[in-house]
Amino acid sequence: PDGYDFISSAASSNDGDGRDGDANDPGDKPGASSFHGTHVAGTIAAASNNGTGVSGVTWNTSIMPLRVLGTDGGTSFDVRQAVLYAAGLPSAAPGVPVKRADIINLSLGGEGYSQTEQDAYTAARNEGVIIIAAAGNEASSTPNYPAAYDGVVSVSAVTIEKKLAPYPNFGNTIDVAAPGGDTRLDVDGDGFADGILSTGANDNNGINSVYPFLQGTSMATPHVAGVAALMKAVHPDLSPDDFDNLLASGAITEDLGDPGYDNKFGHGLINARAAVAQAQALAGGGTVPDNPRLVSNPNTLGFGAFINSLDINLSNAGTGAMQVITVTDDASWMTVNPSTTQDSGLGRYQVSIDRAGLEDGAYKGQITAISTANTITVNVIMQVGSEFVADAGLQYIQLVNAENDDVLSELRVNASNSEYEFSFSEVPVGRYQIFSGSDFDNDGFICDAGESCGAWRTLDQPVIIELNDGDAEQIDFNTGYETELNQPAIKRANKLNEGNNSRERQ
């Protein structure tokens, strides 16, 4: 409701004019647009229980779409005007919304403090708006704004294993952590990178809806915004101070990292169940009943044919105290040992695989964790030998310059003992991606229907290799014939897909 396009530059807006009342996103890079805001909005409030796509953190929640970033990012002035408008305050838009926003999500940022901006965020907070922003993806201690402003909740990001993701900024302005993804990995073995799946679009041929995996503090921030919306649903009078106090108390987070507050996870990982329970108690003037529940992240482990060690994190997704009694496995080739655990037994466990002496094949096992609240199982899959690492035919393996999409080198490689050995030599310092596929019909494209396809680390989210002065070794990935939705063919003179990251999106 009451959406607005605050992009003042007609060129950047990509819709033919400057500010207007149409908040629809025509894309920020024709033919390869990010539709970043669509992904963020879906994490918060994608329609639930409809058998389609994904479900948002909250439901029956209205989004006020305010567009501030275009083809070349955006200006702090445009962002500031959107914040004021969302809070029901005068801005560059005509009038004010019929109803102000309860929560502002800011999956964007940059360096540099501005008192004018601080004043705008203070004014919005004083209207009762909870403001939540991305900490930034530079893995730096340099404060990222608006997340670092007073009165703004700054969100860091964790992986599926509840470890700090490789990219979040850190420092004493971090308030809380949430799932942000790590598309280098596929820890749960589901065949997809461990990013955040949400609503999106592509504009290769018109604008078509897709469900992409992305990573970043941009993806973590709407998880916290969605939880805040759930809290407001049961306690409409929840104030920004209430939210901050609950965060600081540890009542709505799971403590990660150093005990108590730390500058990587803030007050810990947001816990939706505990947050709603606390909001209900606050609204009714009562106390939160004990209702502990043991969970594992991830709840499946996929070791494939190469990985030897992964972690699980046992945590209390409910309220009240619990004790982990035992953690056991049912396979001789698997061992589970505590890594970083609390006196309660909650925390991180390392799961190790020993393939020595095992015959070729696929192996399945289970980890069982028993607590005073409930019992859970974690399914484990693992492969041994060449039977399940098959020959995919002649492969064209490409080294692609991530800056200009040029193929620096291409190898034609056949399998040897079900593996493809490849090496690129005399590679200049730079940023690269690696792709592999077959071209059975000799049409100049790899990864057509019926052709094998692969990328480092995973096909759905190829990862950039930062090559500095040294070598990059052990670049192992799979190529095969899995069916991929919305998978374009790859031309042997181009790369798999365009990057979707904008400098000012987090």
Short mmCIF file of C-alpha atoms in Angstrom, two decimals:
data_model
loop_
_atom_site.label_atom_id
_atom_site.label_comp_id
_atom_site.label_asym_id
_atom_site.label_seq_id
_atom_site.Cartn_x
_atom_site.Cartn_y
_atom_site.Cartn_z
CA PRO A 1 0.00 0.00 0.00
CA ASP A 2 1.06 3.60 -0.65
CA GLY A 3 4.15 2.56 -2.59
CA TYR A 4 6.34 5.24 -4.13
CA ASP A 5 9.37 5.52 -6.41
CA PHE A 6 11.85 7.88 -4.72
CA ILE A 7 14.61 7.57 -7.33
CA SER A 8 15.20 11.18 -8.40
CA SER A 9 17.36 10.39 -11.43
CA ALA A 10 15.38 9.50 -14.54
CA ALA A 11 18.39 7.70 -15.97
CA SER A 12 18.91 5.59 -12.86
CA SER A 13 15.23 4.79 -12.37
CA ASN A 14 15.05 2.95 -15.73
CA ASP A 15 11.35 3.79 -16.01
CA GLY A 16 11.57 6.97 -18.06
CA ASP A 17 11.09 9.54 -15.32
CA GLY A 18 12.15 10.50 -11.81
CA ARG A 19 10.05 10.27 -8.68
CA ASP A 20 6.50 9.04 -9.17
CA GLY A 21 3.79 6.99 -7.51
CA ASP A 22 4.68 3.78 -9.34
CA ALA A 23 6.96 1.63 -7.16
CA ASN A 24 7.15 -1.27 -9.64
CA ASP A 25 10.74 -2.28 -10.38
CA PRO A 26 11.55 -2.36 -14.12
CA GLY A 27 15.03 -3.73 -13.35
CA ASP A 28 18.42 -2.25 -12.56
CA LYS A 29 20.49 -3.88 -15.31
CA PRO A 30 18.50 -4.66 -18.45
CA GLY A 31 18.74 -8.35 -19.25
CA ALA A 32 20.47 -9.19 -15.96
CA SER A 33 18.63 -7.24 -13.26
CA SER A 34 18.91 -8.18 -9.59
CA PHE A 35 15.29 -7.54 -8.46
CA HIS A 36 16.93 -7.31 -5.07
CA GLY A 37 13.96 -5.70 -3.35
CA THR A 38 11.63 -8.46 -4.57
CA HIS A 39 13.88 -11.06 -2.94
CA VAL A 40 13.98 -9.11 0.32
CA ALA A 41 10.21 -8.55 0.37
CA GLY A 42 9.57 -12.24 -0.25
CA THR A 43 11.65 -13.26 2.76
CA ILE A 44 9.47 -11.04 4.92
CA ALA A 45 6.02 -11.69 3.55
CA ALA A 46 5.79 -14.14 0.63
CA ALA A 47 2.31 -15.72 0.63
CA SER A 48 2.18 -18.86 2.75
CA ASN A 49 0.26 -22.15 2.66
CA ASN A 50 -0.50 -21.91 -1.06
CA GLY A 51 1.70 -24.72 -2.36
CA THR A 52 3.72 -22.28 -4.48
CA GLY A 53 7.30 -21.10 -4.20
CA VAL A 54 8.42 -20.02 -0.74
CA SER A 55 6.85 -18.79 2.48
CA GLY A 56 7.73 -15.52 4.15
CA VAL A 57 8.72 -15.21 7.80
CA THR A 58 5.39 -13.55 8.54
CA TRP A 59 1.97 -13.78 6.91
CA ASN A 60 -0.98 -11.48 6.29
CA THR A 61 1.51 -8.62 6.35
CA SER A 62 1.38 -5.63 4.04
CA ILE A 63 4.50 -4.36 2.29
CA MET A 64 4.89 -0.65 1.55
CA PRO A 65 7.23 -0.79 -1.49
CA LEU A 66 9.51 2.25 -1.61
CA ARG A 67 12.02 2.27 -4.46
CA VAL A 68 15.36 4.03 -3.79
CA LEU A 69 18.07 2.16 -5.78
CA GLY A 70 18.26 2.01 -9.57
CA THR A 71 20.68 1.13 -12.34
CA ASP A 72 23.67 2.78 -10.66
CA GLY A 73 22.73 2.48 -7.01
CA GLY A 74 21.13 5.48 -5.38
CA THR A 75 21.62 8.61 -3.31
CA SER A 76 21.44 9.02 0.45
CA PHE A 77 18.93 11.83 -0.10
CA ASP A 78 16.49 9.51 -1.88
CA VAL A 79 16.89 6.87 0.84
CA ARG A 80 16.33 9.46 3.54
CA GLN A 81 13.14 10.73 1.89
CA ALA A 82 11.76 7.19 1.69
CA VAL A 83 12.49 6.64 5.40
CA LEU A 84 10.64 9.83 6.34
CA TYR A 85 7.70 8.90 4.12
CA ALA A 86 7.49 5.38 5.58
CA ALA A 87 7.35 6.90 9.06
CA GLY A 88 4.45 9.14 8.03
CA LEU A 89 6.59 12.30 8.01
CA PRO A 90 6.85 14.98 5.30
CA SER A 91 9.20 14.01 2.48
CA ALA A 92 9.88 14.61 -1.20
CA ALA A 93 6.69 12.68 -2.01
CA PRO A 94 3.38 14.51 -2.07
CA GLY A 95 1.44 13.86 1.13
CA VAL A 96 1.96 11.03 3.58
CA PRO A 97 0.79 7.41 3.57
CA VAL A 98 -2.64 6.60 4.95
CA LYS A 99 -0.92 4.42 7.55
CA ARG A 100 2.75 4.66 8.39
CA ALA A 101 4.97 1.61 8.37
CA ASP A 102 5.55 -0.27 11.63
CA ILE A 103 8.93 -1.58 10.49
CA ILE A 104 11.48 -0.29 7.96
CA ASN A 105 13.81 -2.81 6.30
CA LEU A 106 16.99 -1.35 4.80
CA SER A 107 18.95 -3.97 2.85
CA LEU A 108 21.38 -1.36 1.55
CA GLY A 109 24.25 0.71 2.79
CA GLY A 110 27.59 2.43 2.40
CA GLU A 111 30.31 4.18 4.35
CA GLY A 112 30.15 7.67 5.79
CA TYR A 113 28.29 9.27 8.69
CA SER A 114 25.83 12.10 8.09
CA GLN A 115 24.13 14.04 10.87
CA THR A 116 21.25 14.81 8.50
CA GLU A 117 20.71 11.09 7.98
CA GLN A 118 21.00 10.39 11.70
CA ASP A 119 18.33 13.02 12.32
CA ALA A 120 16.01 11.32 9.80
CA TYR A 121 16.39 7.90 11.44
CA THR A 122 15.89 9.43 14.88
CA ALA A 123 12.73 11.15 13.67
CA ALA A 124 11.37 7.91 12.21
CA ARG A 125 12.15 5.99 15.40
CA ASN A 126 10.45 8.67 17.48
CA GLU A 127 7.27 7.92 15.50
CA GLY A 128 7.43 4.36 16.82
CA VAL A 129 9.02 2.71 13.77
CA ILE A 130 11.42 -0.18 14.29
CA ILE A 131 14.28 0.33 11.81
CA ILE A 132 16.38 -2.67 10.75
CA ALA A 133 19.38 -2.50 8.40
CA ALA A 134 22.07 -4.67 6.83
CA ALA A 135 25.49 -4.58 8.48
CA GLY A 136 27.24 -4.80 5.08
CA ASN A 137 29.19 -7.42 3.18
CA GLU A 138 32.77 -6.17 3.20
CA ALA A 139 33.97 -8.34 6.15
CA SER A 140 35.28 -5.08 7.59
CA SER A 141 35.22 -3.27 10.92
CA THR A 142 34.46 -0.02 9.13
CA PRO A 143 30.93 1.04 10.16
CA ASN A 144 28.30 0.61 7.46
CA TYR A 145 25.45 3.10 7.34
CA PRO A 146 22.52 3.27 7.94
CA ALA A 147 23.03 0.12 10.05
CA ALA A 148 25.55 1.88 12.30
CA TYR A 149 23.30 4.86 13.12
CA ASP A 150 21.92 5.19 16.64
CA GLY A 151 18.45 3.71 16.89
CA VAL A 152 18.92 1.36 13.92
CA VAL A 153 19.14 -2.42 14.44
CA SER A 154 22.25 -3.69 12.61
CA VAL A 155 22.04 -7.26 11.28
CA SER A 156 24.93 -9.66 10.69
CA ALA A 157 24.62 -13.00 8.86
CA VAL A 158 25.16 -16.67 9.63
CA THR A 159 25.37 -19.82 7.51
CA ILE A 160 23.19 -22.93 7.66
CA GLU A 161 25.61 -24.27 10.32
CA LYS A 162 25.05 -21.12 12.43
CA LYS A 163 28.62 -20.04 11.79
CA LEU A 164 29.48 -16.46 10.92
CA ALA A 165 29.17 -16.10 7.15
CA PRO A 166 32.38 -15.07 5.36
CA TYR A 167 31.18 -11.60 4.36
CA PRO A 168 29.44 -9.62 7.21
CA ASN A 169 30.96 -6.48 8.64
CA PHE A 170 31.65 -6.55 12.36
CA GLY A 171 32.18 -4.20 15.28
CA ASN A 172 30.41 -2.72 18.26
CA THR A 173 27.47 -1.52 16.15
CA ILE A 174 26.26 -5.08 15.37
CA ASP A 175 23.01 -5.89 17.20
CA VAL A 176 21.78 -9.28 16.00
CA ALA A 177 22.42 -12.06 13.48
CA ALA A 178 20.10 -13.91 11.10
CA PRO A 179 20.36 -16.41 8.21
CA GLY A 180 22.23 -14.82 5.31
CA GLY A 181 23.43 -17.89 3.41
CA ASP A 182 26.73 -19.07 1.98
CA THR A 183 26.43 -19.97 -1.69
CA ARG A 184 29.89 -21.56 -1.76
CA LEU A 185 28.50 -24.59 0.06
CA ASP A 186 25.84 -27.29 -0.06
CA VAL A 187 26.10 -28.61 3.50
CA ASP A 188 22.63 -30.19 3.57
CA GLY A 189 23.30 -32.09 0.33
CA ASP A 190 20.08 -31.04 -1.40
CA GLY A 191 21.83 -30.17 -4.68
CA PHE A 192 21.46 -26.42 -4.21
CA ALA A 193 23.82 -23.84 -2.80
CA ASP A 194 23.13 -22.89 0.81
CA GLY A 195 21.85 -19.44 -0.02
CA ILE A 196 18.55 -17.82 0.92
CA LEU A 197 15.73 -18.86 -1.41
CA SER A 198 13.10 -16.21 -2.03
CA THR A 199 10.97 -14.50 -4.64
CA GLY A 200 12.71 -12.87 -7.59
CA ALA A 201 12.58 -12.25 -11.30
CA ASN A 202 14.69 -12.26 -14.43
CA ASP A 203 14.39 -9.96 -17.41
CA ASN A 204 16.22 -11.96 -20.07
CA ASN A 205 13.02 -12.00 -22.13
CA GLY A 206 10.45 -9.81 -20.45
CA ILE A 207 10.10 -9.92 -16.67
CA ASN A 208 9.45 -13.44 -15.41
CA SER A 209 9.08 -14.69 -11.85
CA VAL A 210 11.79 -17.00 -10.49
CA TYR A 211 12.97 -18.19 -7.08
CA PRO A 212 16.71 -17.47 -6.78
CA PHE A 213 19.22 -18.30 -4.05
CA LEU A 214 21.11 -15.21 -2.86
CA GLN A 215 23.43 -14.47 0.04
CA GLY A 216 24.31 -11.40 2.08
CA THR A 217 23.35 -9.29 5.05
CA SER A 218 20.60 -8.04 2.72
CA MET A 219 19.09 -11.52 3.03
CA ALA A 220 19.61 -11.67 6.82
CA THR A 221 17.96 -8.32 7.52
CA PRO A 222 14.43 -9.25 6.31
CA HIS A 223 14.49 -12.30 8.58
CA VAL A 224 14.76 -9.92 11.54
CA ALA A 225 12.19 -7.54 10.04
CA GLY A 226 9.81 -10.47 9.58
CA VAL A 227 10.24 -11.54 13.20
CA ALA A 228 9.57 -7.96 14.33
CA ALA A 229 6.37 -8.06 12.26
CA LEU A 230 5.30 -11.28 14.00
CA MET A 231 5.91 -9.57 17.34
CA LYS A 232 3.85 -6.55 16.31
CA ALA A 233 1.03 -8.87 15.28
CA VAL A 234 0.61 -10.14 18.84
CA HIS A 235 1.63 -6.89 20.52
CA PRO A 236 0.74 -3.89 18.32
CA ASP A 237 2.13 -1.45 20.87
CA LEU A 238 5.61 -2.98 20.74
CA SER A 239 7.99 -0.01 20.61
CA PRO A 240 11.53 0.32 19.25
CA ASP A 241 12.74 0.50 22.86
CA ASP A 242 10.88 -2.73 23.68
CA PHE A 243 12.52 -4.47 20.75
CA ASP A 244 15.99 -3.21 21.71
CA ASN A 245 15.53 -4.22 25.35
CA LEU A 246 14.43 -7.73 24.40
CA LEU A 247 17.46 -8.07 22.13
CA ALA A 248 19.84 -6.87 24.83
CA SER A 249 18.31 -9.24 27.40
CA GLY A 250 19.00 -12.28 25.22
CA ALA A 251 15.35 -13.31 25.55
CA ILE A 252 14.70 -13.39 21.79
CA THR A 253 18.09 -14.60 20.54
CA GLU A 254 20.30 -17.65 20.66
CA ASP A 255 23.76 -16.75 21.94
CA LEU A 256 26.50 -17.50 19.40
CA GLY A 257 30.22 -16.78 19.51
CA ASP A 258 31.66 -15.41 22.74
CA PRO A 259 29.28 -15.58 25.73
CA GLY A 260 26.97 -12.58 25.85
CA TYR A 261 27.33 -9.70 23.44
CA ASP A 262 30.11 -9.82 20.85
CA ASN A 263 30.98 -7.75 17.80
CA LYS A 264 30.29 -10.51 15.26
CA PHE A 265 26.86 -11.85 16.24
CA GLY A 266 25.72 -8.96 18.42
CA HIS A 267 23.25 -10.27 20.98
CA GLY A 268 22.94 -13.54 19.05
CA LEU A 269 20.84 -15.26 16.39
CA ILE A 270 17.22 -14.09 16.20
CA ASN A 271 14.76 -16.71 17.49
CA ALA A 272 11.27 -16.25 16.05
CA ARG A 273 9.49 -18.57 18.48
CA ALA A 274 11.02 -16.93 21.54
CA ALA A 275 10.40 -13.46 20.11
CA VAL A 276 6.68 -14.06 19.61
CA ALA A 277 6.37 -15.61 23.08
CA GLN A 278 8.09 -12.60 24.65
CA ALA A 279 5.86 -10.18 22.72
CA GLN A 280 2.75 -12.06 23.87
CA ALA A 281 3.94 -11.94 27.46
CA LEU A 282 4.74 -8.24 27.17
CA ALA A 283 1.29 -7.53 25.74
CA GLY A 284 -0.50 -9.49 28.46
CA GLY A 285 1.67 -8.44 31.35
CA GLY A 286 2.51 -12.07 32.09
CA THR A 287 5.52 -14.34 31.84
CA VAL A 288 6.64 -16.65 29.06
CA PRO A 289 5.77 -20.29 29.78
CA ASP A 290 8.51 -22.90 29.47
CA ASN A 291 8.27 -24.69 26.13
CA PRO A 292 11.77 -25.78 25.10
CA ARG A 293 12.38 -27.54 21.77
CA LEU A 294 15.63 -29.08 20.54
CA VAL A 295 16.51 -28.45 16.88
CA SER A 296 19.54 -29.00 14.66
CA ASN A 297 20.95 -26.75 11.96
CA PRO A 298 21.31 -28.17 9.42
CA ASN A 299 18.91 -31.09 9.88
CA THR A 300 20.56 -33.14 7.11
CA LEU A 301 24.21 -33.49 6.13
CA GLY A 302 25.45 -34.28 2.63
CA PHE A 303 29.14 -35.29 2.48
CA GLY A 304 29.12 -36.29 -1.19
CA ALA A 305 32.21 -38.17 -2.32
CA PHE A 306 34.85 -35.70 -1.11
CA ILE A 307 33.90 -33.90 2.13
CA ASN A 308 35.19 -35.47 5.38
CA SER A 309 33.96 -33.11 8.11
CA LEU A 310 30.89 -30.94 8.70
CA ASP A 311 29.21 -29.38 11.74
CA ILE A 312 25.74 -29.43 13.23
CA ASN A 313 24.50 -26.90 15.77
CA LEU A 314 22.05 -28.06 18.45
CA SER A 315 19.95 -25.25 19.89
CA ASN A 316 16.79 -24.50 21.82
CA ALA A 317 14.19 -23.10 19.41
CA GLY A 318 11.67 -22.67 22.20
CA THR A 319 11.57 -21.06 25.61
CA GLY A 320 12.75 -22.30 28.98
CA ALA A 321 15.72 -24.49 29.89
CA MET A 322 16.69 -27.88 28.48
CA GLN A 323 19.55 -30.33 28.79
CA VAL A 324 21.03 -32.44 26.01
CA ILE A 325 21.34 -35.96 27.38
CA THR A 326 23.09 -37.86 24.57
CA VAL A 327 24.21 -37.36 20.96
CA THR A 328 24.91 -40.64 19.15
CA ASP A 329 25.33 -42.00 15.64
CA ASP A 330 24.40 -45.35 14.10
CA ALA A 331 27.28 -45.86 11.61
CA SER A 332 30.79 -47.22 12.05
CA TRP A 333 32.10 -44.79 9.43
CA MET A 334 30.81 -41.72 11.27
CA THR A 335 31.84 -40.06 14.54
CA VAL A 336 30.21 -37.15 16.36
CA ASN A 337 32.16 -35.11 18.88
CA PRO A 338 31.34 -31.90 20.74
CA SER A 339 33.21 -28.93 19.34
CA THR A 340 31.93 -25.81 21.10
CA THR A 341 29.19 -26.68 23.57
CA GLN A 342 27.65 -25.20 26.69
CA ASP A 343 27.11 -26.96 30.01
CA SER A 344 23.59 -27.76 28.76
CA GLY A 345 25.06 -29.72 25.85
CA LEU A 346 23.73 -27.20 23.34
CA GLY A 347 26.16 -25.91 20.74
CA ARG A 348 28.32 -27.12 17.89
CA TYR A 349 29.21 -30.74 17.15
CA GLN A 350 31.70 -31.93 14.55
CA VAL A 351 30.63 -34.85 12.38
CA SER A 352 33.53 -36.71 10.73
CA ILE A 353 33.53 -39.36 8.00
CA ASP A 354 36.07 -42.17 7.50
CA ARG A 355 35.76 -43.89 4.11
CA ALA A 356 38.77 -46.20 4.63
CA GLY A 357 37.96 -49.84 3.90
CA LEU A 358 34.44 -49.14 2.66
CA GLU A 359 33.20 -50.57 -0.61
CA ASP A 360 32.05 -48.25 -3.39
CA GLY A 361 28.48 -47.11 -2.94
CA ALA A 362 26.10 -44.74 -1.23
CA TYR A 363 25.82 -44.80 2.56
CA LYS A 364 23.14 -43.44 4.85
CA GLY A 365 23.23 -42.90 8.58
CA GLN A 366 21.55 -40.98 11.38
CA ILE A 367 22.59 -38.86 14.31
CA THR A 368 20.21 -38.98 17.27
CA ALA A 369 20.13 -36.22 19.86
CA ILE A 370 18.08 -36.75 23.02
CA SER A 371 17.22 -33.83 25.30
CA THR A 372 14.99 -33.30 28.29
CA ALA A 373 12.47 -31.72 25.91
CA ASN A 374 12.43 -33.93 22.79
CA THR A 375 14.45 -36.23 20.56
CA ILE A 376 15.59 -35.35 17.04
CA THR A 377 17.42 -37.13 14.22
CA VAL A 378 19.81 -35.74 11.62
CA ASN A 379 20.02 -37.74 8.40
CA VAL A 380 23.51 -38.20 6.92
CA ILE A 381 24.37 -39.24 3.36
CA MET A 382 27.82 -40.09 2.04
CA GLN A 383 29.38 -41.62 -1.06
CA VAL A 384 32.42 -43.82 -1.60
CA GLY A 385 34.25 -44.60 -4.83
CA SER A 386 33.74 -44.08 -8.52
CA GLU A 387 30.41 -45.86 -8.89
CA PHE A 388 28.59 -42.69 -7.96
CA VAL A 389 31.07 -40.27 -9.53
CA ALA A 390 30.37 -41.25 -13.11
CA ASP A 391 31.81 -40.25 -16.49
CA ALA A 392 29.84 -37.28 -17.90
CA GLY A 393 31.58 -37.36 -21.30
CA LEU A 394 33.87 -34.77 -22.87
CA GLN A 395 33.81 -31.59 -20.79
CA TYR A 396 34.56 -28.03 -21.85
CA ILE A 397 36.02 -26.44 -18.70
CA GLN A 398 36.13 -22.65 -18.83
CA LEU A 399 38.01 -20.07 -16.81
CA VAL A 400 35.93 -16.89 -17.04
CA ASN A 401 36.99 -13.37 -16.09
CA ALA A 402 34.28 -12.24 -13.68
CA GLU A 403 34.89 -8.57 -14.47
CA ASN A 404 34.21 -8.61 -18.22
CA ASP A 405 32.69 -12.08 -18.85
CA ASP A 406 35.53 -13.07 -21.20
CA VAL A 407 36.67 -16.68 -21.31
CA LEU A 408 40.37 -16.53 -20.47
CA SER A 409 40.98 -20.20 -21.17
CA GLU A 410 39.02 -23.30 -22.14
CA LEU A 411 40.06 -26.95 -21.71
CA ARG A 412 38.69 -30.06 -23.42
CA VAL A 413 38.93 -32.85 -20.85
CA ASN A 414 37.87 -36.50 -20.75
CA ALA A 415 37.28 -38.43 -17.55
CA SER A 416 40.01 -40.57 -15.99
CA ASN A 417 38.84 -42.89 -13.23
CA SER A 418 35.60 -40.90 -13.13
CA GLU A 419 37.42 -37.64 -12.45
CA TYR A 420 38.34 -34.69 -14.67
CA GLU A 421 41.80 -33.31 -13.98
CA PHE A 422 42.24 -29.68 -15.04
CA SER A 423 44.75 -26.91 -14.50
CA PHE A 424 44.95 -23.36 -15.80
CA SER A 425 48.46 -21.89 -15.86
CA GLU A 426 49.87 -18.35 -16.01
CA VAL A 427 46.57 -16.84 -14.87
CA PRO A 428 46.84 -13.10 -14.10
CA VAL A 429 45.73 -11.68 -10.77
CA GLY A 430 41.98 -11.15 -10.92
CA ARG A 431 38.50 -12.48 -10.18
CA TYR A 432 37.35 -15.62 -11.96
CA GLN A 433 34.63 -18.25 -12.20
CA ILE A 434 34.91 -21.81 -13.51
CA PHE A 435 32.24 -23.63 -15.54
CA SER A 436 32.06 -27.06 -17.12
CA GLY A 437 29.68 -28.74 -19.52
CA SER A 438 29.23 -30.85 -22.61
CA ASP A 439 28.15 -29.80 -26.10
CA PHE A 440 26.78 -32.96 -27.70
CA ASP A 441 25.00 -31.09 -30.52
CA ASN A 442 28.06 -28.93 -31.35
CA ASP A 443 26.00 -25.75 -31.43
CA GLY A 444 28.52 -23.66 -29.49
CA PHE A 445 26.51 -23.90 -26.27
CA ILE A 446 27.14 -26.06 -23.24
CA CYS A 447 24.43 -27.02 -20.77
CA ASP A 448 21.63 -27.38 -23.31
CA ALA A 449 18.86 -29.81 -22.42
CA GLY A 450 20.38 -33.29 -22.21
CA GLU A 451 23.93 -31.97 -21.78
CA SER A 452 25.96 -32.11 -18.61
CA CYS A 453 26.63 -28.93 -16.67
CA GLY A 454 28.51 -27.77 -13.60
CA ALA A 455 30.16 -24.79 -11.93
CA TRP A 456 32.37 -24.10 -8.93
CA ARG A 457 31.04 -24.42 -6.29
CA THR A 458 27.50 -25.15 -7.34
CA LEU A 459 25.61 -24.66 -10.58
CA ASP A 460 22.77 -22.56 -9.17
CA GLN A 461 25.20 -20.11 -7.51
CA PRO A 462 28.66 -20.00 -9.15
CA VAL A 463 31.26 -18.50 -6.81
CA ILE A 464 33.97 -16.00 -7.72
CA ILE A 465 37.58 -17.03 -7.08
CA GLU A 466 39.77 -14.14 -5.90
CA LEU A 467 43.20 -14.92 -7.37
CA ASN A 468 45.95 -12.81 -5.82
CA ASP A 469 49.66 -13.65 -5.83
CA GLY A 470 49.36 -17.35 -5.05
CA ASP A 471 47.76 -20.39 -6.61
CA ALA A 472 44.18 -21.56 -6.21
CA GLU A 473 44.14 -25.31 -5.66
CA GLN A 474 41.65 -28.11 -5.00
CA ILE A 475 38.88 -26.51 -7.05
CA ASP A 476 36.62 -29.56 -6.89
CA PHE A 477 33.02 -29.51 -8.08
CA ASN A 478 30.49 -31.79 -9.72
CA THR A 479 29.23 -31.79 -13.29
CA GLY A 480 26.26 -33.87 -14.29
CA TYR A 481 22.80 -34.12 -15.78
CA GLU A 482 20.56 -32.79 -13.03
CA THR A 483 17.57 -30.82 -14.29
CA GLU A 484 17.74 -27.16 -13.28
CA LEU A 485 14.75 -24.83 -13.36
CA ASN A 486 15.25 -21.64 -15.38
CA GLN A 487 18.73 -22.80 -16.40
CA PRO A 488 20.00 -20.96 -19.49
CA ALA A 489 22.36 -22.50 -21.97
CA ILE A 490 25.99 -21.44 -21.64
CA LYS A 491 27.74 -20.23 -24.75
CA ARG A 492 31.39 -21.23 -25.07
CA ALA A 493 32.44 -17.63 -25.31
CA ASN A 494 30.48 -16.29 -22.38
CA LYS A 495 29.82 -17.10 -18.77
CA LEU A 496 26.87 -18.78 -17.06
CA ASN A 497 25.02 -15.72 -15.84
CA GLU A 498 25.49 -12.08 -14.98
CA GLY A 499 26.30 -11.04 -11.42
CA ASN A 500 23.41 -9.52 -9.52
CA ASN A 501 25.31 -7.58 -6.88
CA SER A 502 25.09 -3.83 -6.68
CA ARG A 503 27.68 -1.85 -4.78
CA GLU A 504 25.10 -0.29 -2.51
CA ARG A 505 22.97 -3.36 -1.92
CA GLN A 506 23.92 -5.47 1.07
#
